[in-house]
Short mmCIF file of C-alpha atoms in Angstrom, two decimals:
data_model
loop_
_atom_site.label_atom_id
_atom_site.label_comp_id
_atom_site.label_asym_id
_atom_site.label_seq_id
_atom_site.Cartn_x
_atom_site.Cartn_y
_atom_site.Cartn_z
CA UNK A 1 45.71 -23.43 -3.17
CA UNK A 2 48.80 -21.22 -3.07
CA UNK A 3 48.14 -17.49 -2.92
CA UNK A 4 50.10 -16.77 -6.11
CA UNK A 5 48.07 -19.42 -7.96
CA UNK A 6 44.82 -17.92 -6.66
CA UNK A 7 45.86 -14.47 -7.88
CA UNK A 8 46.71 -15.89 -11.31
CA UNK A 9 43.40 -17.73 -11.44
CA UNK A 10 41.53 -14.55 -10.55
CA UNK A 11 43.33 -12.13 -12.90
CA UNK A 12 45.30 -12.07 -16.13
CA UNK A 13 48.61 -11.76 -14.26
CA UNK A 14 51.44 -14.18 -14.95
CA UNK A 15 52.91 -16.12 -12.05
CA UNK A 16 55.90 -13.79 -11.84
CA UNK A 17 53.62 -10.75 -11.89
CA UNK A 18 51.40 -12.25 -9.19
CA UNK A 19 54.40 -12.96 -6.97
CA UNK A 20 55.64 -9.40 -7.46
CA UNK A 21 52.27 -7.99 -6.40
CA UNK A 22 52.17 -10.24 -3.32
CA UNK A 23 55.71 -9.41 -2.25
CA UNK A 24 55.03 -5.69 -2.66
CA UNK A 25 52.21 -5.89 -0.09
CA UNK A 26 49.40 -5.32 -2.57
CA UNK A 27 47.45 -8.44 -1.53
CA UNK A 28 45.33 -8.84 1.60
CA UNK A 29 43.81 -12.10 2.85
CA UNK A 30 40.98 -11.64 5.35
CA UNK A 31 42.12 -8.02 5.90
CA UNK A 32 45.75 -9.02 6.55
CA UNK A 33 48.59 -8.09 4.20
CA UNK A 34 50.28 -11.29 3.04
CA UNK A 35 53.68 -11.11 1.35
CA UNK A 36 54.46 -14.84 1.09
CA UNK A 37 53.40 -16.24 -2.30
CA UNK A 38 53.26 -19.83 -1.03
CA UNK A 39 50.65 -19.04 1.64
CA UNK A 40 47.75 -21.50 1.39
CA UNK A 41 44.35 -19.88 0.88
CA UNK A 42 40.78 -21.10 0.42
CA UNK A 43 38.23 -19.84 -2.08
CA UNK A 44 36.07 -18.73 0.87
CA UNK A 45 38.80 -16.36 2.08
CA UNK A 46 38.41 -12.66 1.33
CA UNK A 47 41.35 -11.95 -0.96
CA UNK A 48 41.90 -8.40 -2.19
CA UNK A 49 44.42 -7.06 -4.73
CA UNK A 50 44.94 -3.29 -4.69
CA UNK A 51 41.51 -2.77 -3.16
CA UNK A 52 39.64 -5.12 -5.52
CA UNK A 53 38.27 -8.39 -4.18
CA UNK A 54 39.35 -11.35 -6.30
CA UNK A 55 37.13 -14.19 -7.44
CA UNK A 56 38.76 -17.27 -8.94
CA UNK A 57 37.56 -18.53 -12.30
CA UNK A 58 35.52 -21.72 -12.21
CA UNK A 59 37.51 -24.95 -12.30
CA UNK A 60 37.70 -26.78 -15.62
CA UNK A 61 37.54 -30.53 -16.19
CA UNK A 62 38.56 -31.90 -19.57
CA UNK A 63 38.79 -35.30 -21.26
CA UNK A 64 41.31 -35.74 -24.10
CA UNK A 65 42.35 -38.56 -26.42
CA UNK A 66 46.14 -38.38 -26.22
CA UNK A 67 47.96 -39.12 -29.50
CA UNK A 68 51.12 -41.20 -29.62
CA UNK A 69 54.35 -39.23 -29.66
CA UNK A 70 53.14 -36.50 -27.31
CA UNK A 71 54.05 -35.84 -23.69
CA UNK A 72 51.89 -35.02 -20.68
CA UNK A 73 53.52 -31.67 -20.07
CA UNK A 74 52.43 -28.07 -20.46
CA UNK A 75 55.38 -27.33 -22.75
CA UNK A 76 57.19 -29.03 -25.62
CA UNK A 77 60.24 -31.04 -24.63
CA UNK A 78 61.77 -34.03 -26.44
CA UNK A 79 58.25 -34.63 -27.80
CA UNK A 80 55.49 -32.07 -28.43
CA UNK A 81 53.11 -31.35 -25.57
CA UNK A 82 49.58 -32.73 -25.83
CA UNK A 83 48.48 -29.22 -24.85
CA UNK A 84 49.08 -28.30 -28.50
CA UNK A 85 45.77 -30.12 -29.13
CA UNK A 86 44.00 -27.96 -26.55
CA UNK A 87 42.77 -24.61 -27.87
CA UNK A 88 41.71 -22.96 -24.62
CA UNK A 89 42.43 -19.78 -22.65
CA UNK A 90 44.79 -19.88 -19.67
CA UNK A 91 46.01 -23.37 -20.53
CA UNK A 92 49.07 -22.82 -18.34
CA UNK A 93 46.81 -23.15 -15.26
CA UNK A 94 45.90 -26.72 -16.20
CA UNK A 95 47.60 -29.96 -15.23
CA UNK A 96 47.12 -33.63 -16.03
CA UNK A 97 45.59 -36.04 -13.52
CA UNK A 98 47.63 -39.17 -14.18
CA UNK A 99 50.25 -38.89 -16.88
CA UNK A 100 50.93 -41.25 -19.76
CA UNK A 101 54.24 -42.06 -21.44
CA UNK A 102 55.03 -40.45 -24.78
CA UNK A 103 54.26 -43.64 -26.72
CA UNK A 104 51.07 -44.44 -24.77
CA UNK A 105 47.73 -43.30 -26.19
CA UNK A 106 44.24 -42.85 -24.82
CA UNK A 107 42.28 -41.19 -22.05
CA UNK A 108 43.80 -38.23 -20.23
CA UNK A 109 41.99 -36.03 -17.72
CA UNK A 110 43.04 -32.38 -17.50
CA UNK A 111 42.04 -29.88 -14.83
CA UNK A 112 43.03 -26.86 -12.75
CA UNK A 113 41.45 -28.35 -9.61
CA UNK A 114 44.24 -29.88 -7.54
CA UNK A 115 41.99 -31.53 -4.96
CA UNK A 116 39.96 -33.22 -7.69
CA UNK A 117 43.02 -34.64 -9.43
CA UNK A 118 44.38 -35.86 -6.08
CA UNK A 119 41.25 -38.01 -5.68
CA UNK A 120 42.07 -39.65 -9.01
CA UNK A 121 45.78 -40.25 -8.55
CA UNK A 122 45.95 -41.24 -4.85
CA UNK A 123 46.18 -45.06 -4.75
CA UNK A 124 44.32 -45.25 -1.43
CA UNK A 125 41.21 -43.90 -3.16
CA UNK A 126 41.11 -46.98 -5.39
CA UNK A 127 40.36 -45.17 -8.66
CA UNK A 128 40.53 -47.80 -11.41
CA UNK A 129 42.39 -47.18 -14.66
CA UNK A 130 41.81 -49.60 -17.53
CA UNK A 131 44.51 -50.19 -20.15
CA UNK A 132 44.36 -52.14 -23.40
CA UNK A 133 47.72 -53.85 -23.76
CA UNK A 134 49.18 -55.36 -26.93
CA UNK A 135 52.03 -57.74 -26.14
CA UNK A 136 55.11 -58.93 -27.97
CA UNK A 137 54.65 -62.59 -26.95
CA UNK A 138 51.53 -64.72 -27.03
CA UNK A 139 49.97 -65.84 -23.75
CA UNK A 140 49.12 -69.51 -24.00
CA UNK A 141 45.77 -70.65 -22.60
CA UNK A 142 47.36 -72.97 -20.07
CA UNK A 143 49.18 -70.15 -18.24
CA UNK A 144 46.25 -67.72 -18.13
CA UNK A 145 44.92 -68.79 -14.68
CA UNK A 146 48.37 -68.53 -13.12
CA UNK A 147 49.06 -65.17 -14.76
CA UNK A 148 45.71 -63.74 -13.67
CA UNK A 149 46.38 -64.89 -10.12
CA UNK A 150 49.86 -63.33 -10.17
CA UNK A 151 48.45 -59.94 -11.13
CA UNK A 152 45.74 -60.25 -8.49
CA UNK A 153 48.30 -60.92 -5.75
CA UNK A 154 50.61 -58.08 -6.79
CA UNK A 155 53.91 -58.12 -8.64
CA UNK A 156 57.37 -57.33 -7.32
CA UNK A 157 58.94 -54.68 -9.54
CA UNK A 158 62.66 -54.14 -9.80
CA UNK A 159 63.81 -51.34 -7.50
CA UNK A 160 60.49 -51.25 -5.56
CA UNK A 161 60.15 -52.25 -1.92
CA UNK A 162 56.44 -52.99 -2.09
CA UNK A 163 54.63 -55.17 -4.66
CA UNK A 164 51.98 -53.60 -6.85
CA UNK A 165 48.46 -53.39 -5.52
CA UNK A 166 46.04 -56.09 -6.72
CA UNK A 167 45.29 -55.71 -10.43
CA UNK A 168 42.73 -57.33 -12.71
CA UNK A 169 43.98 -59.00 -15.88
CA UNK A 170 41.55 -60.02 -18.63
CA UNK A 171 43.01 -61.87 -21.61
CA UNK A 172 41.27 -60.75 -24.81
CA UNK A 173 43.48 -62.54 -27.36
CA UNK A 174 46.85 -64.35 -27.26
CA UNK A 175 48.66 -61.00 -27.58
CA UNK A 176 46.01 -58.66 -26.17
CA UNK A 177 44.79 -57.99 -22.63
CA UNK A 178 42.87 -55.50 -20.51
CA UNK A 179 44.64 -54.51 -17.30
CA UNK A 180 42.89 -52.63 -14.48
CA UNK A 181 45.10 -50.97 -11.87
CA UNK A 182 44.61 -48.41 -9.10
CA UNK A 183 48.15 -47.04 -9.01
CA UNK A 184 50.33 -45.02 -11.33
CA UNK A 185 53.92 -46.00 -10.69
CA UNK A 186 56.65 -45.16 -13.16
CA UNK A 187 56.10 -47.21 -16.36
CA UNK A 188 53.99 -49.51 -14.19
CA UNK A 189 52.12 -51.51 -16.84
CA UNK A 190 55.25 -52.10 -18.91
CA UNK A 191 57.23 -53.14 -15.83
CA UNK A 192 54.49 -55.51 -14.65
CA UNK A 193 54.49 -57.43 -17.91
CA UNK A 194 58.29 -57.36 -18.07
CA UNK A 195 58.33 -58.98 -14.61
CA UNK A 196 56.34 -61.95 -15.97
CA UNK A 197 58.55 -62.34 -19.05
CA UNK A 198 56.63 -60.40 -21.66
CA UNK A 199 56.97 -57.01 -23.31
CA UNK A 200 54.36 -54.34 -24.01
CA UNK A 201 54.18 -53.58 -27.71
CA UNK A 202 51.57 -50.81 -27.40
CA UNK A 203 49.50 -49.36 -24.59
CA UNK A 204 46.18 -47.50 -24.63
CA UNK A 205 44.19 -46.19 -21.64
CA UNK A 206 40.44 -46.67 -22.16
CA UNK A 207 38.88 -45.73 -18.85
CA UNK A 208 39.45 -43.86 -15.57
CA UNK A 209 36.86 -44.50 -12.87
CA UNK A 210 33.49 -44.43 -14.62
CA UNK A 211 34.72 -42.26 -17.48
CA UNK A 212 35.32 -43.98 -20.81
CA UNK A 213 37.20 -42.51 -23.75
CA UNK A 214 34.67 -41.35 -26.35
CA UNK A 215 36.43 -38.83 -28.61
CA UNK A 216 38.75 -39.25 -31.59
CA UNK A 217 42.55 -39.04 -31.40
CA UNK A 218 43.69 -35.50 -30.58
CA UNK A 219 40.15 -34.35 -29.71
CA UNK A 220 38.83 -33.19 -26.33
CA UNK A 221 35.64 -32.23 -24.51
CA UNK A 222 34.57 -30.88 -21.14
CA UNK A 223 33.37 -33.43 -18.60
CA UNK A 224 29.74 -33.40 -17.55
CA UNK A 225 28.74 -32.47 -14.01
CA UNK A 226 28.00 -36.13 -13.22
CA UNK A 227 31.40 -37.21 -14.54
CA UNK A 228 33.18 -34.62 -12.40
CA UNK A 229 31.20 -35.63 -9.31
CA UNK A 230 31.87 -39.34 -9.85
CA UNK A 231 35.33 -38.95 -8.30
CA UNK A 232 33.90 -37.47 -5.12
CA UNK A 233 31.54 -40.35 -4.35
#
């Protein structure tokens, strides 16, 4: 991680205060004075601030049930931040592994471990995300096989050079489906259904990898060790 982030994660300093300390020459990495805040460091490095060796706080891994009308941001913007539901110290160090739109509800994973979240969001890693989709138009039984095949092949989205990666579509009811994807393009689920002539009425994420949503709206919990490790297998 960046040196300034490591200092923040090891102390109570703000980012600006950490950068000031680094630029003043108060931080040594493996016995060398480093004055560039963006320098990449590893937790195994010996990092010292004003003569005191720093040790980063343990990473945190959190599951939350995102309410509608909130945004996946650390601060309030046009909508309130979902972090208002998270009563936890040093929340500013956290980020969301795979954002949802303001009107989308469901499973959100929150962490301060950048490498872990990269394993979730990188399409090449094939991490499945399952969405429950309520549609504006009914899907008639006679078009289901064709529609399922279309999603499996990949869909051309407006403004995109490459089609979507293969997705699994399960029709639950005439206006309800489960969609499993391994990407996270901008408004992807909504755009996929728009491309086949339908419109998403509401969208809810139920699962990421092996982790299923199991808390009430606005509630959160820490992930278990096995849940955290499931993205490294």
